[in-house]
mmCIF file of C-alpha atoms and ligand atoms in Angstrom:
data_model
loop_
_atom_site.group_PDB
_atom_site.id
_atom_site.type_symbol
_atom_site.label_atom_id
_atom_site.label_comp_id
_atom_site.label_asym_id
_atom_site.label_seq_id
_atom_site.Cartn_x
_atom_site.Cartn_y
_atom_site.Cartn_z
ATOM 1 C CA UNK A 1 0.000 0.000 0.000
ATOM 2 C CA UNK A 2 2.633 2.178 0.789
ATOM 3 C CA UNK A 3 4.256 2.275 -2.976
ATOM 4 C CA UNK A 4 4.382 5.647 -5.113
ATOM 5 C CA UNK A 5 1.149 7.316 -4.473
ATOM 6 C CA UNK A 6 -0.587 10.216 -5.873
ATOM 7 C CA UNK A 7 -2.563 12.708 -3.821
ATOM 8 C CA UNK A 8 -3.760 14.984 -6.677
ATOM 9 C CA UNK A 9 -5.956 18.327 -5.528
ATOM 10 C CA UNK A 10 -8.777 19.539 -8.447
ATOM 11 C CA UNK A 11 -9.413 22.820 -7.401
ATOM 12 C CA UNK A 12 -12.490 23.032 -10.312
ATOM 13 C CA UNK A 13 -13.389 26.729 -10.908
ATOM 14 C CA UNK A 14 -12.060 27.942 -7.054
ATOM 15 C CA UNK A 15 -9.184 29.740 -6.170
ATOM 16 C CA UNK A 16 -8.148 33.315 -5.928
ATOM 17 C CA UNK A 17 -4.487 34.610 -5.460
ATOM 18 C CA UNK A 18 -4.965 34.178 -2.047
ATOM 19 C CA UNK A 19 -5.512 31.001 -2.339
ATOM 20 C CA UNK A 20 -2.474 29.895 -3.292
ATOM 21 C CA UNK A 21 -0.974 29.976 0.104
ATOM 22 C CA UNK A 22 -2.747 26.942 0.847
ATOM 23 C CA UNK A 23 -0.355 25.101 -1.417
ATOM 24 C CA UNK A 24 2.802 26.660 -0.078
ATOM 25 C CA UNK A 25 1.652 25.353 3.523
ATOM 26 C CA UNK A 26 1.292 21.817 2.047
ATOM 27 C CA UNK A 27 4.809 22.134 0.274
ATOM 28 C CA UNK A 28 5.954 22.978 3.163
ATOM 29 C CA UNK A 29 4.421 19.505 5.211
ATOM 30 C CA UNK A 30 5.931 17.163 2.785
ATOM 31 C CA UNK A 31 9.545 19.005 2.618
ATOM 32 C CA UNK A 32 9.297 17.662 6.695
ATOM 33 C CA UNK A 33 7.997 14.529 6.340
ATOM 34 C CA UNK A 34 10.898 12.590 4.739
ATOM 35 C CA UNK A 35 8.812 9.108 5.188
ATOM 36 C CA UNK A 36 6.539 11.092 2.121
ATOM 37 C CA UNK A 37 9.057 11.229 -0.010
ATOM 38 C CA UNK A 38 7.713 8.814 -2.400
ATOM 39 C CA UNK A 39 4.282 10.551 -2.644
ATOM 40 C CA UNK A 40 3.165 12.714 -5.515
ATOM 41 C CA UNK A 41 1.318 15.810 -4.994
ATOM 42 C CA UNK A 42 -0.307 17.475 -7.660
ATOM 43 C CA UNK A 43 -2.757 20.386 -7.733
ATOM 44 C CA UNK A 44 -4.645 21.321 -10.672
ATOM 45 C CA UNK A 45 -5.638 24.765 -10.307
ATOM 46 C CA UNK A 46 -7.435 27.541 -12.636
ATOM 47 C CA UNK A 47 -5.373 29.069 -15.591
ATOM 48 C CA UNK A 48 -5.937 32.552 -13.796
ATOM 49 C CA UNK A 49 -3.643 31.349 -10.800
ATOM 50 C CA UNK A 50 -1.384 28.620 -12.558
ATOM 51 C CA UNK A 51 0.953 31.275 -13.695
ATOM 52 C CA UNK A 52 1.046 32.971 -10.702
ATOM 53 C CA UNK A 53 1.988 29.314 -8.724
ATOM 54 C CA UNK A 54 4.473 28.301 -11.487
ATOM 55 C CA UNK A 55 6.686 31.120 -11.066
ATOM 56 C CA UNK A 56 6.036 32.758 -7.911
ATOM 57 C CA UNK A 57 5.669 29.844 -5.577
ATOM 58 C CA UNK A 58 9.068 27.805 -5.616
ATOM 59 C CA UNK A 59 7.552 24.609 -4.318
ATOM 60 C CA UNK A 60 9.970 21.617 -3.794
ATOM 61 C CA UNK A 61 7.515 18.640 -3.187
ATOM 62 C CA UNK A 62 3.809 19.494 -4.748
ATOM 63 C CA UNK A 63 3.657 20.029 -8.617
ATOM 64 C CA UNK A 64 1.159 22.219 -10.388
ATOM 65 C CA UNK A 65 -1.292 21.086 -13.106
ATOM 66 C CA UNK A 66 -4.066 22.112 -15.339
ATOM 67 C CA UNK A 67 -7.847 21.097 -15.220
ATOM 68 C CA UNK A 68 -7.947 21.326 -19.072
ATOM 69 C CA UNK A 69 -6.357 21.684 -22.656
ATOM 70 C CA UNK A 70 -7.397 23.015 -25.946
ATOM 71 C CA UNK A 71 -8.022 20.275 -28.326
ATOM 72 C CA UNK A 72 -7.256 22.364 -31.384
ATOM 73 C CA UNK A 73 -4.143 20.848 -33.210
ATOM 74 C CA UNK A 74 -2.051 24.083 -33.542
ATOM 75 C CA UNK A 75 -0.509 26.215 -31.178
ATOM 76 C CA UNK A 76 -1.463 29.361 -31.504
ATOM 77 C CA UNK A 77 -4.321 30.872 -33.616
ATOM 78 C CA UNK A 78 -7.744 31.825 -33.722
ATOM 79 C CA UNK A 79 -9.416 29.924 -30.851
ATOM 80 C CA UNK A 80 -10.700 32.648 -28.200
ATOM 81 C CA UNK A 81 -11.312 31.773 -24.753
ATOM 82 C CA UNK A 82 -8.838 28.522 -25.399
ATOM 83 C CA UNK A 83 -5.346 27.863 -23.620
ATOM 84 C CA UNK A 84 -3.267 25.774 -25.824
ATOM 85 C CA UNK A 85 -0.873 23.030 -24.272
ATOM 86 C CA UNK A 86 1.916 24.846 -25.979
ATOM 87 C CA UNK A 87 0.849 27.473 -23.292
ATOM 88 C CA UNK A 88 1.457 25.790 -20.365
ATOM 89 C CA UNK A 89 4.454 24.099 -21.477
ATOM 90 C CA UNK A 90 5.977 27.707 -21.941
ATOM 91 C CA UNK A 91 5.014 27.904 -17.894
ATOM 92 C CA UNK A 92 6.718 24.407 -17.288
ATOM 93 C CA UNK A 93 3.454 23.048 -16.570
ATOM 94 C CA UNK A 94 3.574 19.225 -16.214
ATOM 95 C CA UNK A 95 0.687 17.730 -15.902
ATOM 96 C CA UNK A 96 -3.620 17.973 -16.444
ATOM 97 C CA UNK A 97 -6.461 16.668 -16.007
ATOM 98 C CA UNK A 98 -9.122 15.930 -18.923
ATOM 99 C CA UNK A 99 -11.865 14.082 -19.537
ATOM 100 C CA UNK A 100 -13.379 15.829 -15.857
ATOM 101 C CA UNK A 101 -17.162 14.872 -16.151
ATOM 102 C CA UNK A 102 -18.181 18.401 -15.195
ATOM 103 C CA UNK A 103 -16.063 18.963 -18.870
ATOM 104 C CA UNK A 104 -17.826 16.041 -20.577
ATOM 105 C CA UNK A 105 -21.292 17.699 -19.288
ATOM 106 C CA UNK A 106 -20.597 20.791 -20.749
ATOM 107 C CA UNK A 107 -19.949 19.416 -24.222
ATOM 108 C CA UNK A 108 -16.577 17.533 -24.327
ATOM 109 C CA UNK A 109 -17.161 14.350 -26.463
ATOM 110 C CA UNK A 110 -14.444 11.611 -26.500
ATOM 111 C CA UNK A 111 -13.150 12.379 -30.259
ATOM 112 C CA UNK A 112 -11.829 15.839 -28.098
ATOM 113 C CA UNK A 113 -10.912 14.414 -25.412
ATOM 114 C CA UNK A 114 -8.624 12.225 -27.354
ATOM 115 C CA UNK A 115 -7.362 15.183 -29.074
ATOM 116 C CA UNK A 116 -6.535 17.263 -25.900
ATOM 117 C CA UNK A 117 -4.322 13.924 -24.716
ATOM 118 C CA UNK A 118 -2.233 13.833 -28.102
ATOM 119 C CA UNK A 119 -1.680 17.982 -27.588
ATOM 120 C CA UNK A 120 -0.964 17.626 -24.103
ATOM 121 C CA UNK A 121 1.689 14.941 -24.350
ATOM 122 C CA UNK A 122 3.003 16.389 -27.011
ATOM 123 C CA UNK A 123 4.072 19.373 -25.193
ATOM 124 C CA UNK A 124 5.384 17.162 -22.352
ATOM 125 C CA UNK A 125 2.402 17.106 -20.166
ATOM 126 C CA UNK A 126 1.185 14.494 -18.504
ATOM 127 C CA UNK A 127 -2.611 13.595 -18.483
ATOM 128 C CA UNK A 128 -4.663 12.352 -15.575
ATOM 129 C CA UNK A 129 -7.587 10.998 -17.645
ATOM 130 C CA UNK A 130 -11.094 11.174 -15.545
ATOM 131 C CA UNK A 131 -13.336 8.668 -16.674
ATOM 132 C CA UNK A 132 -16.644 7.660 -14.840
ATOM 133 C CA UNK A 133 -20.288 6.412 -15.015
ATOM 134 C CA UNK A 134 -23.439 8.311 -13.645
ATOM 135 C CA UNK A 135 -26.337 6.945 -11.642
ATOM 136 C CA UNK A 136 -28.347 5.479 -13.964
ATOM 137 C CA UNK A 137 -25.832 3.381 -15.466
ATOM 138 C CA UNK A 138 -24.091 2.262 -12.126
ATOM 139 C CA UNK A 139 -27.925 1.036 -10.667
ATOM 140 C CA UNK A 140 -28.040 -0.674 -14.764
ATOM 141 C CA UNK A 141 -24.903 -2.379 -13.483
ATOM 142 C CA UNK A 142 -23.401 -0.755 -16.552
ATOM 143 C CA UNK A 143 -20.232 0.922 -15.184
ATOM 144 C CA UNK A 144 -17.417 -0.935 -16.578
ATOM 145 C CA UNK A 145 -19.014 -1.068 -20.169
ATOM 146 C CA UNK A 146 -19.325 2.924 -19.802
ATOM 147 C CA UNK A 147 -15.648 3.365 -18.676
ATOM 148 C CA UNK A 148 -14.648 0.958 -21.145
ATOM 149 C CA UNK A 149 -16.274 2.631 -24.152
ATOM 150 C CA UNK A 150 -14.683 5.927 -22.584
ATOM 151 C CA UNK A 151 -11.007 4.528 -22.607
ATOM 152 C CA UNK A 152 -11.565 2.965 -25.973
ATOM 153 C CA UNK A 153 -12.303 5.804 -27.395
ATOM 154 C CA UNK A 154 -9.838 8.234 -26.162
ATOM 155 C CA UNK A 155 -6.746 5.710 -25.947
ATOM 156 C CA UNK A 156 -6.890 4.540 -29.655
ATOM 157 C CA UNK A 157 -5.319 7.259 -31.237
ATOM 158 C CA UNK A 158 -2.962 7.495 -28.331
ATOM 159 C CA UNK A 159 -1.378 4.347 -28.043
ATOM 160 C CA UNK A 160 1.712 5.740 -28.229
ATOM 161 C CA UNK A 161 1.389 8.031 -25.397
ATOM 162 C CA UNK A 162 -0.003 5.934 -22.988
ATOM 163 C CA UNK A 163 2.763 5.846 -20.570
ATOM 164 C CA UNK A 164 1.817 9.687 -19.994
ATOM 165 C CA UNK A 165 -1.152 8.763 -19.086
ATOM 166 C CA UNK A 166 -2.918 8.633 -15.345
ATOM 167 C CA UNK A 167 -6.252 7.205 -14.703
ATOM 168 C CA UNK A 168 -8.339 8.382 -12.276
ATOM 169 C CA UNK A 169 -11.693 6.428 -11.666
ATOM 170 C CA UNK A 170 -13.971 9.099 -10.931
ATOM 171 C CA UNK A 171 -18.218 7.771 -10.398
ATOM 172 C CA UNK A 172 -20.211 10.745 -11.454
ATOM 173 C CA UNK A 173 -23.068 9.699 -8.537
ATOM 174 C CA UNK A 174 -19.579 10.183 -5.976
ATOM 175 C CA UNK A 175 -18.610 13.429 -7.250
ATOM 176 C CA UNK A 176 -19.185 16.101 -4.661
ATOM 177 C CA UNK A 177 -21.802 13.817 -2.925
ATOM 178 C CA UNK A 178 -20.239 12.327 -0.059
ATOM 179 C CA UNK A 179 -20.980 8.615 -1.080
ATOM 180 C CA UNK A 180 -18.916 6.216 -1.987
ATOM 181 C CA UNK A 181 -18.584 2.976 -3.388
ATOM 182 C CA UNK A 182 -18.260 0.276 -1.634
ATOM 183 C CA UNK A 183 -14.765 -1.157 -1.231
ATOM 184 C CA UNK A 184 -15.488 -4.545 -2.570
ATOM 185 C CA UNK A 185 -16.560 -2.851 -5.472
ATOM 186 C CA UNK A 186 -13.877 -0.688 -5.955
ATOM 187 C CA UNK A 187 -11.202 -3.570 -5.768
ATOM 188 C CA UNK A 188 -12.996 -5.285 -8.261
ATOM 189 C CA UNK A 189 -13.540 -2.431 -10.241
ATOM 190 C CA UNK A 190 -9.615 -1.108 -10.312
ATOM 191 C CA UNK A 191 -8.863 -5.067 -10.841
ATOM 192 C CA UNK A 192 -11.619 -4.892 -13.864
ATOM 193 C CA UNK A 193 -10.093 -2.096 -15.540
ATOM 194 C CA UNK A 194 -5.963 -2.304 -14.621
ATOM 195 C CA UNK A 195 -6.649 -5.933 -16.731
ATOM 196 C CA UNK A 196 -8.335 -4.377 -19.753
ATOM 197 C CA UNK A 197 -5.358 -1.783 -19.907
ATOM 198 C CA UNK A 198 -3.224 -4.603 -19.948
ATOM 199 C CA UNK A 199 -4.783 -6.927 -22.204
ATOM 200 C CA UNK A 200 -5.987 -4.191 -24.956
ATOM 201 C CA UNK A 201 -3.165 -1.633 -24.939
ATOM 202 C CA UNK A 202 -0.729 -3.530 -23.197
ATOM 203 C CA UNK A 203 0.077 -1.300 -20.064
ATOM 204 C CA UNK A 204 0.595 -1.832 -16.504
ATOM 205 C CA UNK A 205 -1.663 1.583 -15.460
ATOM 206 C CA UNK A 206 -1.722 4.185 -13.112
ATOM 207 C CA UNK A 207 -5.365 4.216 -11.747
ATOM 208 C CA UNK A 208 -6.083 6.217 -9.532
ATOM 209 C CA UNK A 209 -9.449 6.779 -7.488
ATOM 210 C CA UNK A 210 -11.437 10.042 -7.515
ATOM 211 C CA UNK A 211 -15.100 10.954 -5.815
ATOM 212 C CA UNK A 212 -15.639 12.538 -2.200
ATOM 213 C CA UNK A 213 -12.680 11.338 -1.009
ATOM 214 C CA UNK A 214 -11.811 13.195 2.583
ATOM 215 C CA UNK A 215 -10.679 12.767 5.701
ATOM 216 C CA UNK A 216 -13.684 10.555 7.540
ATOM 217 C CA UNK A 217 -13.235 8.177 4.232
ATOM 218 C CA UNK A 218 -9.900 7.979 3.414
ATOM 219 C CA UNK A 219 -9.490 5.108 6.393
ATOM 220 C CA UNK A 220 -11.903 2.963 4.352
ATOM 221 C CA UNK A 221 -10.448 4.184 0.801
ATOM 222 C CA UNK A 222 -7.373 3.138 1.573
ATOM 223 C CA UNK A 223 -7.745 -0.414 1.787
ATOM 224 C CA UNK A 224 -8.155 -0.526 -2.187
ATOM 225 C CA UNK A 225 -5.458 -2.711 -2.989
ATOM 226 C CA UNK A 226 -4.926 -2.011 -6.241
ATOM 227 C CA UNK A 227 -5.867 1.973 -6.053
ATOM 228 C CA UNK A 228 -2.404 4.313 -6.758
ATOM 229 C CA UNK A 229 -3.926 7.034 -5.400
ATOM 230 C CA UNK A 230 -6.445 9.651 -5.289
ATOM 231 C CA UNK A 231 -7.970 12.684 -7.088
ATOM 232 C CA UNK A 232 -9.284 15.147 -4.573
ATOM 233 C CA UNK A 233 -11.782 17.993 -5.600
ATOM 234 C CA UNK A 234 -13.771 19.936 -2.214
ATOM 235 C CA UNK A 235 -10.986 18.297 0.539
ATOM 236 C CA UNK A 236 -8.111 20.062 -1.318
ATOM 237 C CA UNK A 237 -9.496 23.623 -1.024
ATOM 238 C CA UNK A 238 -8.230 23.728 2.665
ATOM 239 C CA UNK A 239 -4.698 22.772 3.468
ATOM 240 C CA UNK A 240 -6.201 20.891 6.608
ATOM 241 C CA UNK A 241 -7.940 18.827 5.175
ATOM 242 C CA UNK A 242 -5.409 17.454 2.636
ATOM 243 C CA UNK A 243 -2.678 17.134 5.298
ATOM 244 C CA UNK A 244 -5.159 14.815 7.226
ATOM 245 C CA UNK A 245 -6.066 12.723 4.189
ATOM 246 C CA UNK A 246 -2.474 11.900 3.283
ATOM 247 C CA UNK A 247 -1.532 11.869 7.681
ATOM 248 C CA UNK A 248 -4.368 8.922 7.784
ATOM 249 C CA UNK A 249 -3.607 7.336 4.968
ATOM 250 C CA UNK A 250 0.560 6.687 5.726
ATOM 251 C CA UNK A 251 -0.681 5.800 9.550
HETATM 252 C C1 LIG B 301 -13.564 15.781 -8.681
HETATM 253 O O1 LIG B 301 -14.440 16.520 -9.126
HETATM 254 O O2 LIG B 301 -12.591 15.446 -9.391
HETATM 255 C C2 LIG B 301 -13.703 15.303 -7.315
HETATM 256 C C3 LIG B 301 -13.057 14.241 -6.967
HETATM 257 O O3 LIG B 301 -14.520 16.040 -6.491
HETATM 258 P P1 LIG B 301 -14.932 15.749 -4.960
HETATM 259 O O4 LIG B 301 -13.705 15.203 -4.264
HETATM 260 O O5 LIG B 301 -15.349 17.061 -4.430
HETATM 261 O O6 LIG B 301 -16.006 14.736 -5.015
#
């Protein structure tokens, strides 16, 4: 259990300048804890603070990512409102997230999605991939043929960046909710999809687990075997709260 894990923050659309000390305190717990060395720490923060984090902060332990790319497939041009990957890599910005479901629901279809990965990792960005079912097709027991479609789709024209890739599990009907699955589902789940990565496109995966995870869960989360982490959205807005998920989980 106590291999690399990620503890990545999606701050969604919160955050002001301010904010950003909240980051610099968690920086600041890991440079301590020398046991956490092998922990990654990502937060994905809005494109109005990014910049600001990237070159004002001077973080040693927690790395600073994106909650989305432009899928267009040039750098610059005539795309208003869009921030091209070729953008952030000019801010030595590592890593985002796509695929969110609050992106999908506002029009994202997999054909982009699957775009936005090719941009990203061509510009040296790493992608945590969000993929998830909703209600109606969990209580169909339909989740893994949703998830499945949803990797299908955005991994075949990727195959050769799939080593850039994260996956973070992410059940719509968990997001901001406070439910969970349970954790026999989950380890059959992560076992269910870890297998298909391996058997269609060859990889051993990075999946990670994403949904209400916070500090009165994380003692029951953790027992996921085969989970390499965790994608955090409303715990990561407060340092507190972050500390204490990755201070339960390493006890
Ligand atoms: C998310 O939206 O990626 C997420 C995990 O949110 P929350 O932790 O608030 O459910």
């Amino acid at each position: 259990m106590h291999s690399k894990k990620y503890f990545i923050a999606n701050w969604k659309m919160n955050g002001l300048k301010g904010d950003l000390n909240q980051i610099s305190i968690i920086d600041n717990f890991l440079k301590k804890k020398n046991k956490l060395s092998a922990l990654n720490c990502i937060f994905c923060i809005p494109y109005t603070i990014l910049g600001l984090a990237l070159i004002n902060l001077k973080l040693k332990k927690v790395k600073i990512g994106a909650q989305d790319v432009s899928n267009e497939a040039f750098d610059f041009g005539p795309s208003t409102g869009q921030i091209s990957s070729k953008m952030l890599k000019d801010l030595n910005c590592k890593f985002t997230i796509l695929g969110h479901s609050e992106k999908r629901f506002n029009g994202d279809t997999e054909h982009q999605i699957s775009q936005k990965i090719g941009m990203a990792v061509k510009n040296n960005i790493k992608v945590i991939l969000c993929v998830g079912e909703n209600l109606k097709d969990y209580k169909k027991k339909k989740s893994f043929y949703k998830v499945k479609k949803q990797l299908q789709l955005s991994l075949k024209k990727n195959k050769k960046y799939l080593k850039n890739i994260i996956f973070a599990y992410e059940p719509i009907w968990s997001i901001g909710t406070g439910i969970i699955p349970e954790n026999s589902y989950l380890n059959n789940f992560f076992l269910k999809i870890k297998k298909y990565l391996k058997n269609e496109f060859k990889i051993k995966a990075t999946v990670i687990y994403g949904g209400s995870v916070s500090p009165k869960n994380i003692n029951e989360l953790k027992n996921i075997d085969l989970c390499d982490g965790f994608l955090i959205g409303g715990a990561s807005l407060k340092h507190k709260n972050f500390i204490d998920i990755i201070k339960k989980y390493y006890n």
